[in-house]
C-alpha cells in the first residue's frame, strides 16, 4: 500500500526519485546510501531529485546496504544524579552532538548506573544497533569497552585508559600539565603550605592531576601539606575540605581537581572563617560555568570540554570509516584567572 503524508499526499519513494533523476533505482539507492561508486552527474541529479521531492532515506533499508546503523552511543558510566549535577557531562555531550550532526549520524545517549544497565547496553551494542561507542567517566579497568572492541565495535574513551597496556583510543586533556600550572600559580603568588583535593583515585584524570600537583611541588622543593580524596561532587569537596582543615597546618593554598569540589571547599572555608584568597588561595579544574559564577569566582584550569567532545566523536567516526585504530589525542589546558587565587 502506498504511504500517505499528512493531508493525503503520497510520500515520495526511491522509484520516484530515480525517475525524476533519470537513473535506475539501484543508482539512486547507491547515492542515497552514500556510496562513492557513482558518477558526479548522476549523484547531483539524484540529490536534486530527492531534495525536490522531500525524500527522506529509509534508514532501515540503508542499513541493509551499508551494514551500518548510522548511530553511535554516548555512554556515561555514572548515576543519573551525578550526570545532571556536573556541567562537564553536558558540555562533552554538546561537543559530540555537534560533530555527529554534521555527519548525519544519530547519537544515542545512555547512563550506566548499575550492572543491569551495563548488561542491557552490551546486548544492544552487540545486536548491531551501533557503529561505535564513546565512553565517558569510566572507573578502574572497566572491561566493557574492551569486550565491545573485541566484538568488532569501535570504541573511544574520554580520558586515557586505566590499564597501561590498553590499546583503546582516547581523547584527554593534559591533566598533568594543567595541575602543574595550578600549583605554579599558587607558588608564584607566594603560597607555600599547599594541599589538594583529588577526584576518585580509580579514575585516570584524578591520578594524573595528583601526579602533576606532586611534580610541581617537587620542582619548587616544597612538600604537600595534605591530600584528601573527593568524588568530583560538591558534597565530596565539602567533606574533603573538612578533612584537610582538621589537621594542624594553616594551609595557604589549595588545588582542587574539579570546580564542583572547589565550590564545596569554598563553602567549608567560609563557614570556618577562612577568607579566600586572603587566607587560602584556591584553584580548581574544568573552568565550569558554576565555578565562574561562584563568590568568589574560582580561578580554574580550563580544559577544552566542548572541543574534547567534538574530537571524541570525530575520531570515532574516522575509525569507523577507515577501520583503523585512531591515535590518542591530548588537548592543552590554560589557567583562567578569577578571584579565588
Short mmCIF file of C-alpha atoms in Angstrom, two decimals:
data_model
loop_
_atom_site.label_atom_id
_atom_site.label_comp_id
_atom_site.label_asym_id
_atom_site.label_seq_id
_atom_site.Cartn_x
_atom_site.Cartn_y
_atom_site.Cartn_z
CA UNK A 1 0.00 0.00 0.00
CA UNK A 2 1.31 3.46 -0.90
CA UNK A 3 2.31 5.54 2.14
CA UNK A 4 0.45 8.80 2.64
CA UNK A 5 1.68 12.02 4.16
CA UNK A 6 -0.49 14.22 6.34
CA UNK A 7 -3.11 15.80 4.08
CA UNK A 8 -3.43 12.71 1.90
CA UNK A 9 -0.38 13.32 -0.29
CA UNK A 10 1.59 10.30 -1.45
CA UNK A 11 5.02 10.03 0.17
CA UNK A 12 7.90 10.00 -2.34
CA UNK A 13 9.59 6.66 -2.98
CA UNK A 14 13.03 5.65 -4.15
CA UNK A 15 11.46 4.82 -7.52
CA UNK A 16 10.03 8.34 -7.88
CA UNK A 17 13.42 9.86 -7.02
CA UNK A 18 15.12 7.63 -9.62
CA UNK A 19 12.51 8.50 -12.27
CA UNK A 20 12.87 12.25 -11.72
CA UNK A 21 16.67 11.99 -11.80
CA UNK A 22 16.64 9.82 -14.91
CA UNK A 23 18.66 6.99 -13.34
CA UNK A 24 17.98 3.45 -12.28
CA UNK A 25 16.56 2.61 -8.84
CA UNK A 26 19.85 0.91 -7.94
CA UNK A 27 21.87 4.02 -8.81
CA UNK A 28 19.54 6.24 -6.77
CA UNK A 29 19.84 3.83 -3.86
CA UNK A 30 23.66 3.90 -4.01
CA UNK A 31 23.73 7.70 -4.00
CA UNK A 32 21.37 8.00 -1.05
CA UNK A 33 23.31 5.32 0.84
CA UNK A 34 26.47 7.39 0.49
CA UNK A 35 28.30 5.06 -1.90
CA UNK A 36 31.30 6.65 -3.66
CA UNK A 37 30.88 4.38 -6.71
CA UNK A 38 28.56 6.73 -8.61
CA UNK A 39 29.38 9.36 -11.24
CA UNK A 40 29.21 13.00 -10.23
CA UNK A 41 26.47 13.87 -12.76
CA UNK A 42 24.22 11.03 -11.56
CA UNK A 43 24.93 11.90 -7.92
CA UNK A 44 23.92 15.53 -8.41
CA UNK A 45 20.77 14.54 -10.29
CA UNK A 46 19.67 12.12 -7.56
CA UNK A 47 20.36 14.55 -4.73
CA UNK A 48 18.49 17.32 -6.55
CA UNK A 49 15.52 14.99 -7.16
CA UNK A 50 15.47 13.87 -3.53
CA UNK A 51 15.50 17.48 -2.41
CA UNK A 52 12.72 18.47 -4.81
CA UNK A 53 10.52 15.58 -3.67
CA UNK A 54 11.47 15.99 0.03
CA UNK A 55 12.53 12.34 0.03
CA UNK A 56 13.89 11.01 3.32
CA UNK A 57 16.11 7.94 3.17
CA UNK A 58 14.70 4.85 4.84
CA UNK A 59 17.41 4.16 7.40
CA UNK A 60 16.46 0.51 7.77
CA UNK A 61 16.90 -0.08 4.05
CA UNK A 62 20.12 1.91 4.03
CA UNK A 63 21.48 -0.18 6.87
CA UNK A 64 20.91 -3.34 4.85
CA UNK A 65 23.02 -1.90 2.04
CA UNK A 66 25.84 -0.38 4.11
CA UNK A 67 25.81 -2.81 7.08
CA UNK A 68 25.80 0.26 9.33
CA UNK A 69 23.25 1.59 11.78
CA UNK A 70 24.31 5.24 11.34
CA UNK A 71 24.18 5.52 15.13
CA UNK A 72 26.84 5.88 17.79
CA UNK A 73 26.40 5.83 21.55
CA UNK A 74 27.49 8.36 24.15
CA UNK A 75 27.81 6.40 27.39
CA UNK A 76 28.32 7.92 30.85
CA UNK A 77 29.36 5.37 33.47
CA UNK A 78 27.80 7.27 36.37
CA UNK A 79 24.45 7.66 38.08
CA UNK A 80 21.82 9.97 36.60
CA UNK A 81 22.17 12.20 39.66
CA UNK A 82 25.89 12.60 39.02
CA UNK A 83 25.32 13.26 35.31
CA UNK A 84 22.80 16.04 35.83
CA UNK A 85 24.74 17.66 38.70
CA UNK A 86 28.00 18.20 36.79
CA UNK A 87 28.04 20.58 33.77
CA UNK A 88 31.11 18.74 32.43
CA UNK A 89 28.99 15.91 31.01
CA UNK A 90 26.54 18.17 29.21
CA UNK A 91 29.39 20.11 27.62
CA UNK A 92 31.13 16.96 26.35
CA UNK A 93 27.80 15.71 25.03
CA UNK A 94 27.19 19.05 23.32
CA UNK A 95 30.52 18.81 21.51
CA UNK A 96 29.92 15.22 20.42
CA UNK A 97 26.43 16.04 19.16
CA UNK A 98 27.75 18.95 17.09
CA UNK A 99 30.09 16.60 15.24
CA UNK A 100 27.71 13.71 14.63
CA UNK A 101 25.01 16.09 13.37
CA UNK A 102 27.39 17.21 10.63
CA UNK A 103 27.77 13.58 9.53
CA UNK A 104 24.04 12.71 9.50
CA UNK A 105 24.57 10.20 12.32
CA UNK A 106 22.29 9.57 15.29
CA UNK A 107 23.69 9.98 18.81
CA UNK A 108 22.27 7.54 21.36
CA UNK A 109 22.77 8.72 24.94
CA UNK A 110 22.73 6.36 27.91
CA UNK A 111 23.74 6.32 31.56
CA UNK A 112 25.12 3.08 33.01
CA UNK A 113 24.18 3.40 36.67
CA UNK A 114 24.24 -0.31 37.55
CA UNK A 115 25.04 -3.82 36.36
CA UNK A 116 21.65 -4.34 34.73
CA UNK A 117 22.15 -1.15 32.71
CA UNK A 118 25.54 -2.43 31.57
CA UNK A 119 24.21 -5.84 30.55
CA UNK A 120 21.31 -4.30 28.66
CA UNK A 121 23.60 -1.88 26.84
CA UNK A 122 26.09 -4.57 25.88
CA UNK A 123 23.30 -6.68 24.36
CA UNK A 124 22.08 -3.62 22.45
CA UNK A 125 25.55 -2.81 21.11
CA UNK A 126 26.29 -6.41 20.13
CA UNK A 127 22.92 -6.61 18.37
CA UNK A 128 24.19 -4.41 15.54
CA UNK A 129 22.38 -1.25 16.63
CA UNK A 130 25.55 0.85 16.97
CA UNK A 131 28.52 1.64 14.75
CA UNK A 132 30.66 2.78 17.70
CA UNK A 133 30.66 3.91 21.33
CA UNK A 134 32.05 6.91 23.25
CA UNK A 135 32.69 6.10 26.93
CA UNK A 136 32.86 8.94 29.47
CA UNK A 137 33.78 8.81 33.18
CA UNK A 138 34.98 5.23 33.47
CA UNK A 139 36.16 3.90 36.81
CA UNK A 140 39.06 1.48 37.15
CA UNK A 141 39.93 -1.04 34.46
CA UNK A 142 36.35 -1.32 33.22
CA UNK A 143 36.10 -4.43 31.00
CA UNK A 144 33.09 -3.27 28.92
CA UNK A 145 34.97 -1.13 26.35
CA UNK A 146 37.45 -3.95 25.74
CA UNK A 147 34.67 -6.51 25.29
CA UNK A 148 32.93 -4.33 22.72
CA UNK A 149 36.20 -3.65 20.91
CA UNK A 150 36.90 -7.40 20.79
CA UNK A 151 33.44 -7.88 19.28
CA UNK A 152 34.38 -5.55 16.42
CA UNK A 153 32.61 -2.42 17.70
CA UNK A 154 34.84 0.68 17.54
CA UNK A 155 35.26 2.37 20.93
CA UNK A 156 36.87 5.59 22.18
CA UNK A 157 37.37 6.85 25.73
CA UNK A 158 37.20 10.29 27.33
CA UNK A 159 40.44 10.16 29.31
CA UNK A 160 43.30 7.72 28.99
CA UNK A 161 42.62 4.05 29.80
CA UNK A 162 43.23 2.87 33.35
CA UNK A 163 45.36 -0.06 32.16
CA UNK A 164 48.71 0.99 30.70
CA UNK A 165 48.55 -1.93 28.23
CA UNK A 166 45.20 -0.89 26.75
CA UNK A 167 45.04 -0.23 23.00
CA UNK A 168 41.72 1.62 23.11
CA UNK A 169 41.98 5.13 21.60
CA UNK A 170 41.15 8.13 23.75
CA UNK A 171 40.84 11.90 23.93
CA UNK A 172 42.10 13.61 27.08
CA UNK A 173 43.08 16.96 28.48
CA UNK A 174 46.67 17.45 29.60
CA UNK A 175 45.78 16.70 33.21
CA UNK A 176 49.37 16.53 34.44
CA UNK A 177 50.32 19.81 32.78
CA UNK A 178 47.14 21.51 33.92
CA UNK A 179 47.69 20.53 37.54
CA UNK A 180 51.30 21.71 37.37
CA UNK A 181 50.16 25.11 36.09
CA UNK A 182 47.71 25.39 39.00
CA UNK A 183 50.41 24.70 41.58
CA UNK A 184 52.85 27.01 39.78
CA UNK A 185 50.30 29.83 40.00
CA UNK A 186 49.84 29.29 43.74
CA UNK A 187 53.61 29.26 44.31
CA UNK A 188 54.07 32.38 42.20
CA UNK A 189 51.55 34.10 44.46
CA UNK A 190 53.68 33.29 47.46
CA UNK A 191 51.79 30.27 48.80
CA UNK A 192 53.96 27.61 50.40
CA UNK A 193 51.62 25.45 52.53
CA UNK A 194 49.68 23.71 49.78
CA UNK A 195 47.16 20.87 49.87
CA UNK A 196 44.98 19.20 47.25
CA UNK A 197 41.57 17.60 46.92
CA UNK A 198 41.71 14.81 44.36
CA UNK A 199 38.97 13.12 42.39
CA UNK A 200 38.27 9.39 42.80
CA UNK A 201 41.57 7.58 42.58
CA UNK A 202 40.14 4.85 40.37
CA UNK A 203 39.92 7.40 37.53
CA UNK A 204 42.88 8.42 35.38
CA UNK A 205 42.16 12.19 35.38
CA UNK A 206 42.38 12.11 39.19
CA UNK A 207 45.61 10.12 39.09
CA UNK A 208 47.18 12.44 36.54
CA UNK A 209 46.13 15.65 38.32
CA UNK A 210 47.60 14.37 41.58
CA UNK A 211 50.80 13.44 39.73
CA UNK A 212 51.02 16.97 38.30
CA UNK A 213 50.44 18.51 41.74
CA UNK A 214 53.22 16.42 43.27
CA UNK A 215 55.63 17.00 40.38
CA UNK A 216 55.28 20.79 40.54
CA UNK A 217 55.71 20.82 44.32
CA UNK A 218 58.90 18.81 43.89
CA UNK A 219 60.12 21.24 41.23
CA UNK A 220 59.88 24.04 43.83
CA UNK A 221 61.35 21.88 46.60
CA UNK A 222 58.07 22.02 48.52
CA UNK A 223 56.18 19.28 50.32
CA UNK A 224 52.44 18.68 50.34
CA UNK A 225 50.52 19.68 53.45
CA UNK A 226 47.60 17.39 52.75
CA UNK A 227 45.89 15.16 50.19
CA UNK A 228 42.18 14.40 50.59
CA UNK A 229 40.22 12.26 48.14
CA UNK A 230 36.89 13.55 46.85
CA UNK A 231 34.41 12.20 44.32
CA UNK A 232 34.09 15.13 41.85
CA UNK A 233 30.87 16.29 43.58
CA UNK A 234 30.19 19.41 45.65
CA UNK A 235 29.42 17.28 48.72
CA UNK A 236 32.67 15.40 48.19
CA UNK A 237 34.54 18.71 48.12
CA UNK A 238 32.94 19.75 51.39
CA UNK A 239 33.91 16.50 53.10
CA UNK A 240 37.47 16.61 51.78
CA UNK A 241 37.95 20.25 52.80
CA UNK A 242 36.72 19.49 56.32
CA UNK A 243 39.23 16.65 56.48
CA UNK A 244 42.09 18.96 55.46
CA UNK A 245 41.11 21.63 57.99
CA UNK A 246 41.06 19.03 60.74
CA UNK A 247 44.87 18.93 60.52
CA UNK A 248 47.21 21.18 62.45
CA UNK A 249 48.62 23.08 59.46
CA UNK A 250 47.33 26.54 58.47
CA UNK A 251 47.00 25.99 54.73
CA UNK A 252 47.52 28.96 52.45
CA UNK A 253 46.95 27.32 49.04
CA UNK A 254 44.63 24.65 47.68
CA UNK A 255 44.44 22.87 44.32
CA UNK A 256 41.12 21.11 43.73
CA UNK A 257 40.75 18.53 40.95
CA UNK A 258 37.46 19.95 39.65
CA UNK A 259 35.34 23.06 40.10
CA UNK A 260 32.36 21.32 41.71
CA UNK A 261 34.55 20.12 44.58
CA UNK A 262 36.13 23.58 44.73
CA UNK A 263 32.64 25.03 45.29
CA UNK A 264 32.15 22.67 48.22
CA UNK A 265 35.58 23.58 49.57
CA UNK A 266 34.74 27.31 49.38
CA UNK A 267 31.62 26.71 51.46
CA UNK A 268 33.57 24.98 54.23
CA UNK A 269 36.33 27.59 54.17
CA UNK A 270 33.77 30.37 54.59
CA UNK A 271 31.98 28.53 57.38
CA UNK A 272 35.26 28.06 59.24
CA UNK A 273 36.23 31.73 58.96
CA UNK A 274 38.89 31.41 56.25
CA UNK A 275 38.96 34.22 53.69
CA UNK A 276 39.54 33.35 50.03
CA UNK A 277 42.02 34.28 48.64
CA UNK A 278 43.49 36.29 51.53
CA UNK A 279 43.96 33.28 53.84
CA UNK A 280 43.68 30.40 51.38
CA UNK A 281 44.07 30.76 47.62
CA UNK A 282 42.04 28.19 45.67
CA UNK A 283 42.48 26.88 42.11
CA UNK A 284 40.03 24.44 40.54
CA UNK A 285 39.95 22.47 37.31
CA UNK A 286 37.49 22.44 34.35
CA UNK A 287 36.57 26.15 34.04
CA UNK A 288 32.98 25.19 34.81
CA UNK A 289 30.15 27.75 34.40
CA UNK A 290 29.29 27.06 38.05
CA UNK A 291 32.82 27.96 39.12
CA UNK A 292 32.73 31.19 37.16
CA UNK A 293 29.53 32.27 38.91
CA UNK A 294 30.71 31.40 42.43
CA UNK A 295 31.55 34.04 45.04
CA UNK A 296 34.45 34.40 44.94
CA UNK A 297 34.68 33.27 41.31
CA UNK A 298 37.01 30.31 41.02
CA UNK A 299 40.38 30.56 39.30
CA UNK A 300 40.50 27.36 37.29
CA UNK A 301 42.42 25.23 34.82
CA UNK A 302 40.40 25.35 31.62
CA UNK A 303 40.18 22.13 29.66
CA UNK A 304 38.51 22.48 26.23
CA UNK A 305 35.48 20.35 27.15
CA UNK A 306 33.30 21.02 24.11
CA UNK A 307 36.28 20.56 21.76
CA UNK A 308 37.06 17.29 23.52
CA UNK A 309 33.52 16.10 22.81
CA UNK A 310 33.93 17.08 19.17
CA UNK A 311 37.24 15.23 18.99
CA UNK A 312 35.78 12.11 20.62
CA UNK A 313 33.00 11.90 18.03
CA UNK A 314 35.27 12.88 15.14
CA UNK A 315 37.94 10.33 15.95
CA UNK A 316 35.35 7.60 16.47
CA UNK A 317 33.69 8.33 13.12
CA UNK A 318 37.09 8.37 11.42
CA UNK A 319 37.88 4.97 12.90
CA UNK A 320 34.51 3.60 11.78
CA UNK A 321 35.09 4.82 8.22
CA UNK A 322 38.70 3.68 7.94
CA UNK A 323 38.56 0.51 10.01
CA UNK A 324 41.87 1.60 11.51
CA UNK A 325 42.64 2.41 15.17
CA UNK A 326 42.99 6.13 15.86
CA UNK A 327 45.92 7.72 17.68
CA UNK A 328 45.26 9.21 21.14
CA UNK A 329 44.61 12.95 21.37
CA UNK A 330 45.81 15.04 24.33
CA UNK A 331 44.46 18.60 24.36
CA UNK A 332 46.10 21.56 26.06
CA UNK A 333 44.88 23.44 29.12
CA UNK A 334 45.20 27.02 30.35
CA UNK A 335 44.70 28.94 33.58
CA UNK A 336 41.67 31.23 33.81
CA UNK A 337 42.34 33.87 36.47
CA UNK A 338 39.45 34.90 38.69
CA UNK A 339 39.01 35.95 42.32
CA UNK A 340 39.86 32.82 44.31
CA UNK A 341 43.62 32.95 43.61
#
